[in-house]
């Protein structure tokens, strides 16, 4: 039994409070500028390509020192600046009313305030600006993406969201797993019997693992990433790793895209270079490897042109410079093949659970 | 060998058989052509009398005839026609008073009679002409055309008293036609005629009794053209032969000086030397070879003075502008009168104008109004020299594009407009004319460009200010709420400052 732990870099409630204060400070700064007959302006770290740097120390992308100024005096800045101010206002409004909103909701809500966004990608982008300005992740001011993933296993959590404060829940309560949404994101971890986390790319395998009792056989918490893991899920995995000190294993398809799903959980994405606490640098990619395709003689399909192009990109990517990754990229290119997780079914439905998984976990 | 039969036809018979070359192609074109020919005669007549034209045109359904038969009546306040010429003026083709070397609308002595002739062959009814030259009498004729002999047949002639010294002409006859198909063109015709004759009052009543009234904006008329002598570059052997036959002079020097345009004693002397003819030679004794040689030398001699433009009567920039303002009510107009120029010995003047906005429709293309000797040209636009110039013009350079409401006007005046047909619809591609049209369009396009740039600048400035006054208040409002303040900051000063600061500083 692992008891509830409080790590130094984390407290959901604290972080949310902090985010709310930063929003108010932001408003205060601009307000004061205007009372002094000054056009409101701000500076923030630049998110341009040249300013996104890979930090070997943090093992993730970060923003460099370059900063940009946004001023209402500039005809090209005033609209994005006013959108930023509105978004800050809206986020603060959500926080004070303890409501959450999706990225899409934000886009539509703007219209009620006669703030216009050309499309959702414009509003998404302004939300990223707001993260950059305040240094808080959007989840901390209650804005969540639509995609949601799931978790299953013996972990008891305690809710902190309105109406559920203090209520506890064991994550084996529902056989389909529980959605990693705002409520779970801000729950406190109470206790768990698990000694590892297995993150799985696809829903089919996630369900199979539950049916085959992988969680008890292997004492594991199962996380479904449903493709590229959403930020909330990456954050959640990090918490399992940091707060509960559970090692994390990632299972994906055996192709460059699967590889990258694992890598983003481990080292983050360039898009989130302005945000910390989304990565799990010690997580392991357990397969399907290119070398597994060979050693398990898995049914495979030829790489497409796009796959090969992607492999070349990954080969040059600073996140992929370690031996394992380079070896697997080379093997993929050598054999010219890829395989899906389902390929193990050729050895029977339970083979992946009974043979492959233990071998992989042991290999660690 | 089959025997051939020969016959001779009269000019009236020729035009009866080939009426399409005079514009009487089909029932819709015919009704347009008839109205137009009579209106143009009326305009000529009023200008000849130096009075601002008052023209009244009425087209009505012929009651007791087959549908599509109309009664056309055109009345003017022009010079009138002397009694003895009335029958021939309307009953004989190629009879007219405008064969002179000066600018006029009519040229061939054809239009009025063709209209009457067309009416006669479609309805078999006589035409009625009432006219007075402000004398004590008014003459009233009923005539028909003897087509085979090209002669008028007088059915009735009456003389009335003219107490108030009325002057003018009333022409009335029946014709078949298709008014409803011709209507758009006819209305365009009146509108454009009013534009290019802004000193005229024109009234048109259509068969439905609808009244279209175009009121003059000025009584100022362009100065009338003076009759001129032929320029040596513009004559041919036949012309010189005729002059030789009638000249009262018996030496070449006087002959040249008095029968040709702008020839001084000096020029005459030098030319005769150049042509290798004795100055003492009696022109009446020139033999055919010598006449051919003389004409040939005239074309080769380079030092004749260019024709003067006194025989021309362009509209002038002020009148053209007034006409455009009245007809199109544009936001912007530029007009240009080019210097007189010549082609093949014929003087001509090009006037151009460009207008933007107002009642000019957006048709996805520039709207071209073509005029020649103050008449609008409405058909066969694509074959016209001005159309080609407008098409190949580099509009982009002048910031203009086809989606803007832009009208281009080209007016060409000449003693001899190089029409491609007797129907007077479009003008041939003479390089000299083309060049002048192009230069004229360039001139007004430059001014259009300045207007468009300024307009764009104003619009841009307005957009800029709009952006500030739209977003700054929002920033003020939301930061106030965010900061939990009661009172919004006063941003009036900031908004005022964007107004004052010039653009460069703001857009840094
Ligand atoms: N409304 C009119 N007023 C005065 N004269 C006219 C009028 N209509 C025609 N005429 C005379 O009749 C002549 C013949 O007219 P028309 O056949 O139209 O030939 P054109 O106009 O080409 O000379 C004109 O030259 C003119 O002298
Ligand atoms: Mg005529």
mmCIF file of N, CA and C in Angstrom, chain A residues 99-202:
data_model
loop_
_atom_site.group_PDB
_atom_site.id
_atom_site.type_symbol
_atom_site.label_atom_id
_atom_site.label_comp_id
_atom_site.label_asym_id
_atom_site.label_seq_id
_atom_site.Cartn_x
_atom_site.Cartn_y
_atom_site.Cartn_z
ATOM 1 N N UNK A 99 -16.420 26.824 -12.855
ATOM 2 C CA UNK A 99 -16.962 26.156 -14.039
ATOM 3 C C UNK A 99 -15.793 25.790 -14.942
ATOM 4 N N UNK A 100 -15.995 24.765 -15.763
ATOM 5 C CA UNK A 100 -14.968 24.474 -16.761
ATOM 6 C C UNK A 100 -15.546 24.729 -18.142
ATOM 7 N N UNK A 101 -14.626 24.787 -19.090
ATOM 8 C CA UNK A 101 -15.053 25.067 -20.455
ATOM 9 C C UNK A 101 -14.107 24.326 -21.395
ATOM 10 N N UNK A 102 -14.624 23.928 -22.560
ATOM 11 C CA UNK A 102 -13.717 23.318 -23.537
ATOM 12 C C UNK A 102 -13.169 24.411 -24.435
ATOM 13 N N UNK A 103 -12.138 24.060 -25.179
ATOM 14 C CA UNK A 103 -11.578 25.023 -26.131
ATOM 15 C C UNK A 103 -12.653 25.516 -27.083
ATOM 16 N N UNK A 104 -13.524 24.603 -27.473
ATOM 17 C CA UNK A 104 -14.572 24.954 -28.407
ATOM 18 C C UNK A 104 -15.582 25.909 -27.756
ATOM 19 N N UNK A 105 -15.924 25.631 -26.498
ATOM 20 C CA UNK A 105 -16.823 26.531 -25.765
ATOM 21 C C UNK A 105 -16.275 27.950 -25.742
ATOM 22 N N UNK A 106 -14.966 28.035 -25.522
ATOM 23 C CA UNK A 106 -14.345 29.360 -25.446
ATOM 24 C C UNK A 106 -14.575 30.094 -26.749
ATOM 25 N N UNK A 107 -14.335 29.368 -27.836
ATOM 26 C CA UNK A 107 -14.508 29.959 -29.160
ATOM 27 C C UNK A 107 -15.929 30.515 -29.328
ATOM 28 N N UNK A 108 -16.917 29.709 -28.926
ATOM 29 C CA UNK A 108 -18.303 30.169 -29.085
ATOM 30 C C UNK A 108 -18.688 31.229 -28.066
ATOM 31 N N UNK A 109 -18.186 31.111 -26.849
ATOM 32 C CA UNK A 109 -18.559 32.082 -25.811
ATOM 33 C C UNK A 109 -18.153 33.493 -26.209
ATOM 34 N N UNK A 110 -17.033 33.594 -26.934
ATOM 35 C CA UNK A 110 -16.525 34.912 -27.320
ATOM 36 C C UNK A 110 -17.607 35.722 -28.014
ATOM 37 N N UNK A 111 -18.426 35.029 -28.793
ATOM 38 C CA UNK A 111 -19.426 35.753 -29.581
ATOM 39 C C UNK A 111 -20.439 36.461 -28.700
ATOM 40 N N UNK A 112 -20.705 35.908 -27.529
ATOM 41 C CA UNK A 112 -21.653 36.550 -26.620
ATOM 42 C C UNK A 112 -21.118 37.880 -26.101
ATOM 43 N N UNK A 113 -19.792 38.059 -26.194
ATOM 44 C CA UNK A 113 -19.175 39.301 -25.708
ATOM 45 C C UNK A 113 -18.747 40.208 -26.862
ATOM 46 N N UNK A 114 -19.257 39.874 -28.049
ATOM 47 C CA UNK A 114 -18.870 40.610 -29.259
ATOM 48 C C UNK A 114 -17.362 40.643 -29.464
ATOM 49 N N UNK A 115 -16.756 39.548 -29.079
ATOM 50 C CA UNK A 115 -15.348 39.378 -29.406
ATOM 51 C C UNK A 115 -15.335 38.367 -30.520
ATOM 52 N N UNK A 116 -14.621 38.647 -31.592
ATOM 53 C CA UNK A 116 -14.708 37.679 -32.669
ATOM 54 C C UNK A 116 -13.378 36.965 -32.880
ATOM 55 N N UNK A 117 -13.492 35.663 -33.040
ATOM 56 C CA UNK A 117 -12.362 34.872 -33.492
ATOM 57 C C UNK A 117 -12.704 34.372 -34.886
ATOM 58 N N UNK A 118 -11.717 34.429 -35.772
ATOM 59 C CA UNK A 118 -11.962 33.948 -37.145
ATOM 60 C C UNK A 118 -12.404 32.501 -37.127
ATOM 61 N N UNK A 119 -11.716 31.677 -36.339
ATOM 62 C CA UNK A 119 -12.040 30.261 -36.259
ATOM 63 C C UNK A 119 -11.492 29.745 -34.935
ATOM 64 N N UNK A 120 -11.723 28.480 -34.675
ATOM 65 C CA UNK A 120 -11.301 27.974 -33.375
ATOM 66 C C UNK A 120 -9.787 27.965 -33.237
ATOM 67 N N UNK A 121 -9.094 27.778 -34.344
ATOM 68 C CA UNK A 121 -7.640 27.732 -34.207
ATOM 69 C C UNK A 121 -7.104 29.085 -33.753
ATOM 70 N N UNK A 122 -7.806 30.172 -34.125
ATOM 71 C CA UNK A 122 -7.382 31.488 -33.636
ATOM 72 C C UNK A 122 -7.599 31.578 -32.121
ATOM 73 N N UNK A 123 -8.734 31.086 -31.647
ATOM 74 C CA UNK A 123 -8.981 31.198 -30.202
ATOM 75 C C UNK A 123 -8.063 30.239 -29.439
ATOM 76 N N UNK A 124 -7.828 29.055 -29.992
ATOM 77 C CA UNK A 124 -6.894 28.126 -29.342
ATOM 78 C C UNK A 124 -5.538 28.799 -29.170
ATOM 79 N N UNK A 125 -5.134 29.504 -30.215
ATOM 80 C CA UNK A 125 -3.849 30.157 -30.212
ATOM 81 C C UNK A 125 -3.762 31.260 -29.151
ATOM 82 N N UNK A 126 -4.859 31.997 -29.001
ATOM 83 C CA UNK A 126 -4.873 33.052 -27.986
ATOM 84 C C UNK A 126 -4.796 32.431 -26.587
ATOM 85 N N UNK A 127 -5.393 31.254 -26.442
ATOM 86 C CA UNK A 127 -5.327 30.576 -25.137
ATOM 87 C C UNK A 127 -3.872 30.175 -24.840
ATOM 88 N N UNK A 128 -3.168 29.728 -25.891
ATOM 89 C CA UNK A 128 -1.747 29.410 -25.692
ATOM 90 C C UNK A 128 -0.975 30.678 -25.324
ATOM 91 N N UNK A 129 -1.335 31.803 -25.950
ATOM 92 C CA UNK A 129 -0.714 33.080 -25.562
ATOM 93 C C UNK A 129 -0.936 33.360 -24.075
ATOM 94 N N UNK A 130 -2.158 33.107 -23.643
ATOM 95 C CA UNK A 130 -2.479 33.394 -22.254
ATOM 96 C C UNK A 130 -1.648 32.503 -21.317
ATOM 97 N N UNK A 131 -1.453 31.250 -21.732
ATOM 98 C CA UNK A 131 -0.584 30.356 -20.948
ATOM 99 C C UNK A 131 0.829 30.924 -20.881
ATOM 100 N N UNK A 132 1.279 31.430 -22.027
ATOM 101 C CA UNK A 132 2.638 31.953 -22.095
ATOM 102 C C UNK A 132 2.787 33.194 -21.218
ATOM 103 N N UNK A 133 1.793 34.077 -21.283
ATOM 104 C CA UNK A 133 1.848 35.317 -20.494
ATOM 105 C C UNK A 133 1.831 35.005 -19.004
ATOM 106 N N UNK A 134 0.941 34.096 -18.594
ATOM 107 C CA UNK A 134 0.775 33.863 -17.158
ATOM 108 C C UNK A 134 1.689 32.763 -16.641
ATOM 109 N N UNK A 135 2.198 31.904 -17.559
ATOM 110 C CA UNK A 135 3.008 30.776 -17.119
ATOM 111 C C UNK A 135 2.177 29.676 -16.477
ATOM 112 N N UNK A 136 0.855 29.737 -16.637
ATOM 113 C CA UNK A 136 0.003 28.663 -16.115
ATOM 114 C C UNK A 136 -0.611 27.888 -17.275
ATOM 115 N N UNK A 137 -0.796 26.587 -17.072
ATOM 116 C CA UNK A 137 -1.427 25.788 -18.118
ATOM 117 C C UNK A 137 -2.919 26.076 -18.159
ATOM 118 N N UNK A 138 -3.520 25.952 -19.332
ATOM 119 C CA UNK A 138 -4.946 26.311 -19.493
ATOM 120 C C UNK A 138 -5.844 25.525 -18.547
ATOM 121 N N UNK A 139 -5.445 24.261 -18.250
ATOM 122 C CA UNK A 139 -6.271 23.455 -17.343
ATOM 123 C C UNK A 139 -6.387 24.136 -15.987
ATOM 124 N N UNK A 140 -5.338 24.922 -15.641
ATOM 125 C CA UNK A 140 -5.365 25.585 -14.344
ATOM 126 C C UNK A 140 -6.359 26.733 -14.319
ATOM 127 N N UNK A 141 -6.699 27.252 -15.485
ATOM 128 C CA UNK A 141 -7.861 28.147 -15.475
ATOM 129 C C UNK A 141 -9.063 27.517 -16.172
ATOM 130 N N UNK A 142 -9.185 26.208 -15.939
ATOM 131 C CA UNK A 142 -10.422 25.482 -16.244
ATOM 132 C C UNK A 142 -10.809 25.362 -17.710
ATOM 133 N N UNK A 143 -9.788 25.453 -18.583
ATOM 134 C CA UNK A 143 -10.105 25.259 -19.995
ATOM 135 C C UNK A 143 -9.486 23.937 -20.446
ATOM 136 N N UNK A 144 -10.349 23.058 -20.947
ATOM 137 C CA UNK A 144 -9.905 21.719 -21.323
ATOM 138 C C UNK A 144 -10.145 21.450 -22.802
ATOM 139 N N UNK A 145 -9.323 20.577 -23.383
ATOM 140 C CA UNK A 145 -9.585 20.186 -24.766
ATOM 141 C C UNK A 145 -10.745 19.199 -24.800
ATOM 142 N N UNK A 146 -11.254 18.919 -25.991
ATOM 143 C CA UNK A 146 -12.388 18.008 -26.112
ATOM 144 C C UNK A 146 -11.985 16.542 -25.954
ATOM 145 N N UNK A 147 -10.843 16.200 -26.526
ATOM 146 C CA UNK A 147 -10.474 14.779 -26.526
ATOM 147 C C UNK A 147 -10.281 14.338 -25.091
ATOM 148 N N UNK A 148 -10.764 13.157 -24.796
ATOM 149 C CA UNK A 148 -10.601 12.660 -23.443
ATOM 150 C C UNK A 148 -10.151 11.221 -23.463
ATOM 151 N N UNK A 149 -9.282 10.898 -22.550
ATOM 152 C CA UNK A 149 -8.787 9.538 -22.483
ATOM 153 C C UNK A 149 -9.241 8.934 -21.153
ATOM 154 N N UNK A 150 -8.794 7.705 -20.863
ATOM 155 C CA UNK A 150 -9.360 7.003 -19.704
ATOM 156 C C UNK A 150 -8.277 6.338 -18.853
ATOM 157 N N UNK A 151 -8.687 6.008 -17.609
ATOM 158 C CA UNK A 151 -7.766 5.323 -16.715
ATOM 159 C C UNK A 151 -8.548 4.223 -15.954
ATOM 160 N N UNK A 152 -7.855 3.117 -15.650
ATOM 161 C CA UNK A 152 -8.483 2.011 -14.933
ATOM 162 C C UNK A 152 -7.445 1.369 -14.025
ATOM 163 N N UNK A 153 -7.855 0.987 -12.812
ATOM 164 C CA UNK A 153 -6.925 0.291 -11.929
ATOM 165 C C UNK A 153 -7.168 0.650 -10.475
ATOM 166 N N UNK A 154 -6.441 0.042 -9.622
ATOM 167 C CA UNK A 154 -6.685 0.242 -8.194
ATOM 168 C C UNK A 154 -6.012 1.503 -7.682
ATOM 169 N N UNK A 155 -6.703 2.565 -7.866
ATOM 170 C CA UNK A 155 -6.256 3.845 -7.313
ATOM 171 C C UNK A 155 -7.488 4.516 -6.724
ATOM 172 N N UNK A 156 -7.381 4.952 -5.489
ATOM 173 C CA UNK A 156 -8.499 5.680 -4.888
ATOM 174 C C UNK A 156 -8.163 7.168 -4.923
ATOM 175 N N UNK A 157 -9.109 7.929 -5.432
ATOM 176 C CA UNK A 157 -8.887 9.377 -5.524
ATOM 177 C C UNK A 157 -9.948 10.100 -4.703
ATOM 178 N N UNK A 158 -9.666 11.382 -4.406
ATOM 179 C CA UNK A 158 -10.648 12.215 -3.705
ATOM 180 C C UNK A 158 -10.897 13.457 -4.551
ATOM 181 N N UNK A 159 -12.181 13.669 -4.835
ATOM 182 C CA UNK A 159 -12.526 14.796 -5.708
ATOM 183 C C UNK A 159 -12.337 16.134 -5.009
ATOM 184 N N UNK A 160 -12.034 17.180 -5.795
ATOM 185 C CA UNK A 160 -11.989 18.542 -5.244
ATOM 186 C C UNK A 160 -12.949 19.461 -5.984
ATOM 187 N N UNK A 161 -13.596 18.926 -7.028
ATOM 188 C CA UNK A 161 -14.476 19.816 -7.828
ATOM 189 C C UNK A 161 -15.777 20.070 -7.083
ATOM 190 N N UNK A 162 -16.424 21.222 -7.375
ATOM 191 C CA UNK A 162 -17.625 21.624 -6.637
ATOM 192 C C UNK A 162 -18.671 20.512 -6.646
ATOM 193 N N UNK A 163 -19.267 20.317 -5.521
ATOM 194 C CA UNK A 163 -20.327 19.332 -5.410
ATOM 195 C C UNK A 163 -19.802 17.942 -5.081
ATOM 196 N N UNK A 164 -18.530 17.713 -5.295
ATOM 197 C CA UNK A 164 -17.972 16.393 -5.038
ATOM 198 C C UNK A 164 -16.842 16.441 -4.007
ATOM 199 N N UNK A 165 -16.616 17.613 -3.474
ATOM 200 C CA UNK A 165 -15.490 17.772 -2.557
ATOM 201 C C UNK A 165 -15.500 16.671 -1.498
ATOM 202 N N UNK A 166 -14.361 16.001 -1.350
ATOM 203 C CA UNK A 166 -14.238 14.997 -0.287
ATOM 204 C C UNK A 166 -14.722 13.615 -0.698
ATOM 205 N N UNK A 167 -15.474 13.531 -1.814
ATOM 206 C CA UNK A 167 -15.952 12.201 -2.202
ATOM 207 C C UNK A 167 -14.813 11.397 -2.779
ATOM 208 N N UNK A 168 -14.834 10.101 -2.457
ATOM 209 C CA UNK A 168 -13.762 9.238 -2.927
ATOM 210 C C UNK A 168 -14.263 8.266 -3.967
ATOM 211 N N UNK A 169 -13.337 7.736 -4.725
ATOM 212 C CA UNK A 169 -13.732 6.858 -5.822
ATOM 213 C C UNK A 169 -12.553 5.955 -6.132
ATOM 214 N N UNK A 170 -12.841 4.679 -6.345
ATOM 215 C CA UNK A 170 -11.773 3.772 -6.757
ATOM 216 C C UNK A 170 -11.852 3.600 -8.271
ATOM 217 N N UNK A 171 -10.728 3.664 -8.923
ATOM 218 C CA UNK A 171 -10.730 3.689 -10.386
ATOM 219 C C UNK A 171 -10.947 2.318 -11.023
ATOM 220 N N UNK A 172 -11.300 1.314 -10.217
ATOM 221 C CA UNK A 172 -11.741 0.055 -10.817
ATOM 222 C C UNK A 172 -13.259 0.008 -10.855
ATOM 223 N N UNK A 173 -13.932 1.078 -10.351
ATOM 224 C CA UNK A 173 -15.391 1.032 -10.222
ATOM 225 C C UNK A 173 -16.114 0.842 -11.552
ATOM 226 N N UNK A 174 -15.510 1.264 -12.633
ATOM 227 C CA UNK A 174 -16.224 1.117 -13.905
ATOM 228 C C UNK A 174 -15.375 0.324 -14.888
ATOM 229 N N UNK A 175 -15.954 -0.773 -15.431
ATOM 230 C CA UNK A 175 -15.152 -1.663 -16.288
ATOM 231 C C UNK A 175 -14.647 -1.026 -17.593
ATOM 232 N N UNK A 176 -15.242 0.126 -17.995
ATOM 233 C CA UNK A 176 -14.720 0.801 -19.194
ATOM 234 C C UNK A 176 -13.600 1.769 -18.842
ATOM 235 N N UNK A 177 -13.309 1.912 -17.551
ATOM 236 C CA UNK A 177 -12.324 2.911 -17.130
ATOM 237 C C UNK A 177 -13.006 4.241 -16.873
ATOM 238 N N UNK A 178 -12.276 5.187 -16.307
ATOM 239 C CA UNK A 178 -12.851 6.508 -16.039
ATOM 240 C C UNK A 178 -12.205 7.576 -16.901
ATOM 241 N N UNK A 179 -13.029 8.458 -17.349
ATOM 242 C CA UNK A 179 -12.535 9.507 -18.220
ATOM 243 C C UNK A 179 -11.571 10.442 -17.474
ATOM 244 N N UNK A 180 -10.448 10.756 -18.140
ATOM 245 C CA UNK A 180 -9.514 11.724 -17.543
ATOM 246 C C UNK A 180 -10.001 13.120 -17.918
ATOM 247 N N UNK A 181 -10.938 13.625 -17.146
ATOM 248 C CA UNK A 181 -11.498 14.952 -17.405
ATOM 249 C C UNK A 181 -11.070 15.902 -16.315
ATOM 250 N N UNK A 182 -11.684 17.098 -16.291
ATOM 251 C CA UNK A 182 -11.315 18.096 -15.287
ATOM 252 C C UNK A 182 -11.383 17.558 -13.854
ATOM 253 N N UNK A 183 -12.418 16.767 -13.548
ATOM 254 C CA UNK A 183 -12.605 16.315 -12.164
ATOM 255 C C UNK A 183 -11.448 15.421 -11.727
ATOM 256 N N UNK A 184 -11.055 14.509 -12.617
ATOM 257 C CA UNK A 184 -9.967 13.596 -12.277
ATOM 258 C C UNK A 184 -8.640 14.354 -12.225
ATOM 259 N N UNK A 185 -8.486 15.281 -13.155
ATOM 260 C CA UNK A 185 -7.256 16.058 -13.211
ATOM 261 C C UNK A 185 -6.989 16.750 -11.878
ATOM 262 N N UNK A 186 -8.058 17.256 -11.225
ATOM 263 C CA UNK A 186 -7.863 18.004 -9.985
ATOM 264 C C UNK A 186 -8.204 17.201 -8.733
ATOM 265 N N UNK A 187 -8.215 15.873 -8.906
ATOM 266 C CA UNK A 187 -8.461 15.062 -7.708
ATOM 267 C C UNK A 187 -7.147 14.849 -6.955
ATOM 268 N N UNK A 188 -7.303 14.490 -5.708
ATOM 269 C CA UNK A 188 -6.125 14.135 -4.899
ATOM 270 C C UNK A 188 -5.992 12.613 -4.930
ATOM 271 N N UNK A 189 -4.738 12.114 -4.942
ATOM 272 C CA UNK A 189 -4.539 10.674 -4.905
ATOM 273 C C UNK A 189 -4.525 10.211 -3.445
ATOM 274 N N UNK A 190 -5.347 9.194 -3.139
ATOM 275 C CA UNK A 190 -5.432 8.752 -1.749
ATOM 276 C C UNK A 190 -4.587 7.503 -1.506
ATOM 277 N N UNK A 191 -4.899 6.449 -2.241
ATOM 278 C CA UNK A 191 -4.049 5.263 -2.071
ATOM 279 C C UNK A 191 -4.149 4.352 -3.269
ATOM 280 N N UNK A 192 -3.120 3.513 -3.409
ATOM 281 C CA UNK A 192 -3.094 2.593 -4.533
ATOM 282 C C UNK A 192 -2.300 1.347 -4.166
ATOM 283 N N UNK A 193 -2.657 0.224 -4.802
ATOM 284 C CA UNK A 193 -1.872 -0.994 -4.607
ATOM 285 C C UNK A 193 -0.980 -1.236 -5.817
ATOM 286 N N UNK A 194 -1.128 -0.388 -6.830
ATOM 287 C CA UNK A 194 -0.370 -0.593 -8.066
ATOM 288 C C UNK A 194 1.098 -0.273 -7.861
ATOM 289 N N UNK A 195 1.924 -0.942 -8.662
ATOM 290 C CA UNK A 195 3.337 -0.602 -8.615
ATOM 291 C C UNK A 195 3.862 -0.179 -9.978
ATOM 292 N N UNK A 196 2.971 -0.021 -10.932
ATOM 293 C CA UNK A 196 3.393 0.484 -12.232
ATOM 294 C C UNK A 196 2.208 1.084 -12.989
ATOM 295 N N UNK A 197 2.529 1.839 -14.031
ATOM 296 C CA UNK A 197 1.508 2.399 -14.910
ATOM 297 C C UNK A 197 1.777 1.881 -16.320
ATOM 298 N N UNK A 198 0.743 1.386 -17.006
ATOM 299 C CA UNK A 198 0.914 1.011 -18.411
ATOM 300 C C UNK A 198 0.018 1.919 -19.251
ATOM 301 N N UNK A 199 0.647 2.711 -20.113
ATOM 302 C CA UNK A 199 -0.125 3.592 -21.003
ATOM 303 C C UNK A 199 -0.272 2.901 -22.345
ATOM 304 N N UNK A 200 -1.502 2.905 -22.878
ATOM 305 C CA UNK A 200 -1.803 2.142 -24.093
ATOM 306 C C UNK A 200 -2.407 3.074 -25.142
ATOM 307 N N UNK A 201 -1.941 2.924 -26.347
ATOM 308 C CA UNK A 201 -2.380 3.829 -27.412
ATOM 309 C C UNK A 201 -3.823 3.582 -27.826
ATOM 310 N N UNK A 202 -4.219 2.299 -27.902
ATOM 311 C CA UNK A 202 -5.505 2.038 -28.545
ATOM 312 C C UNK A 202 -6.552 1.438 -27.605
#
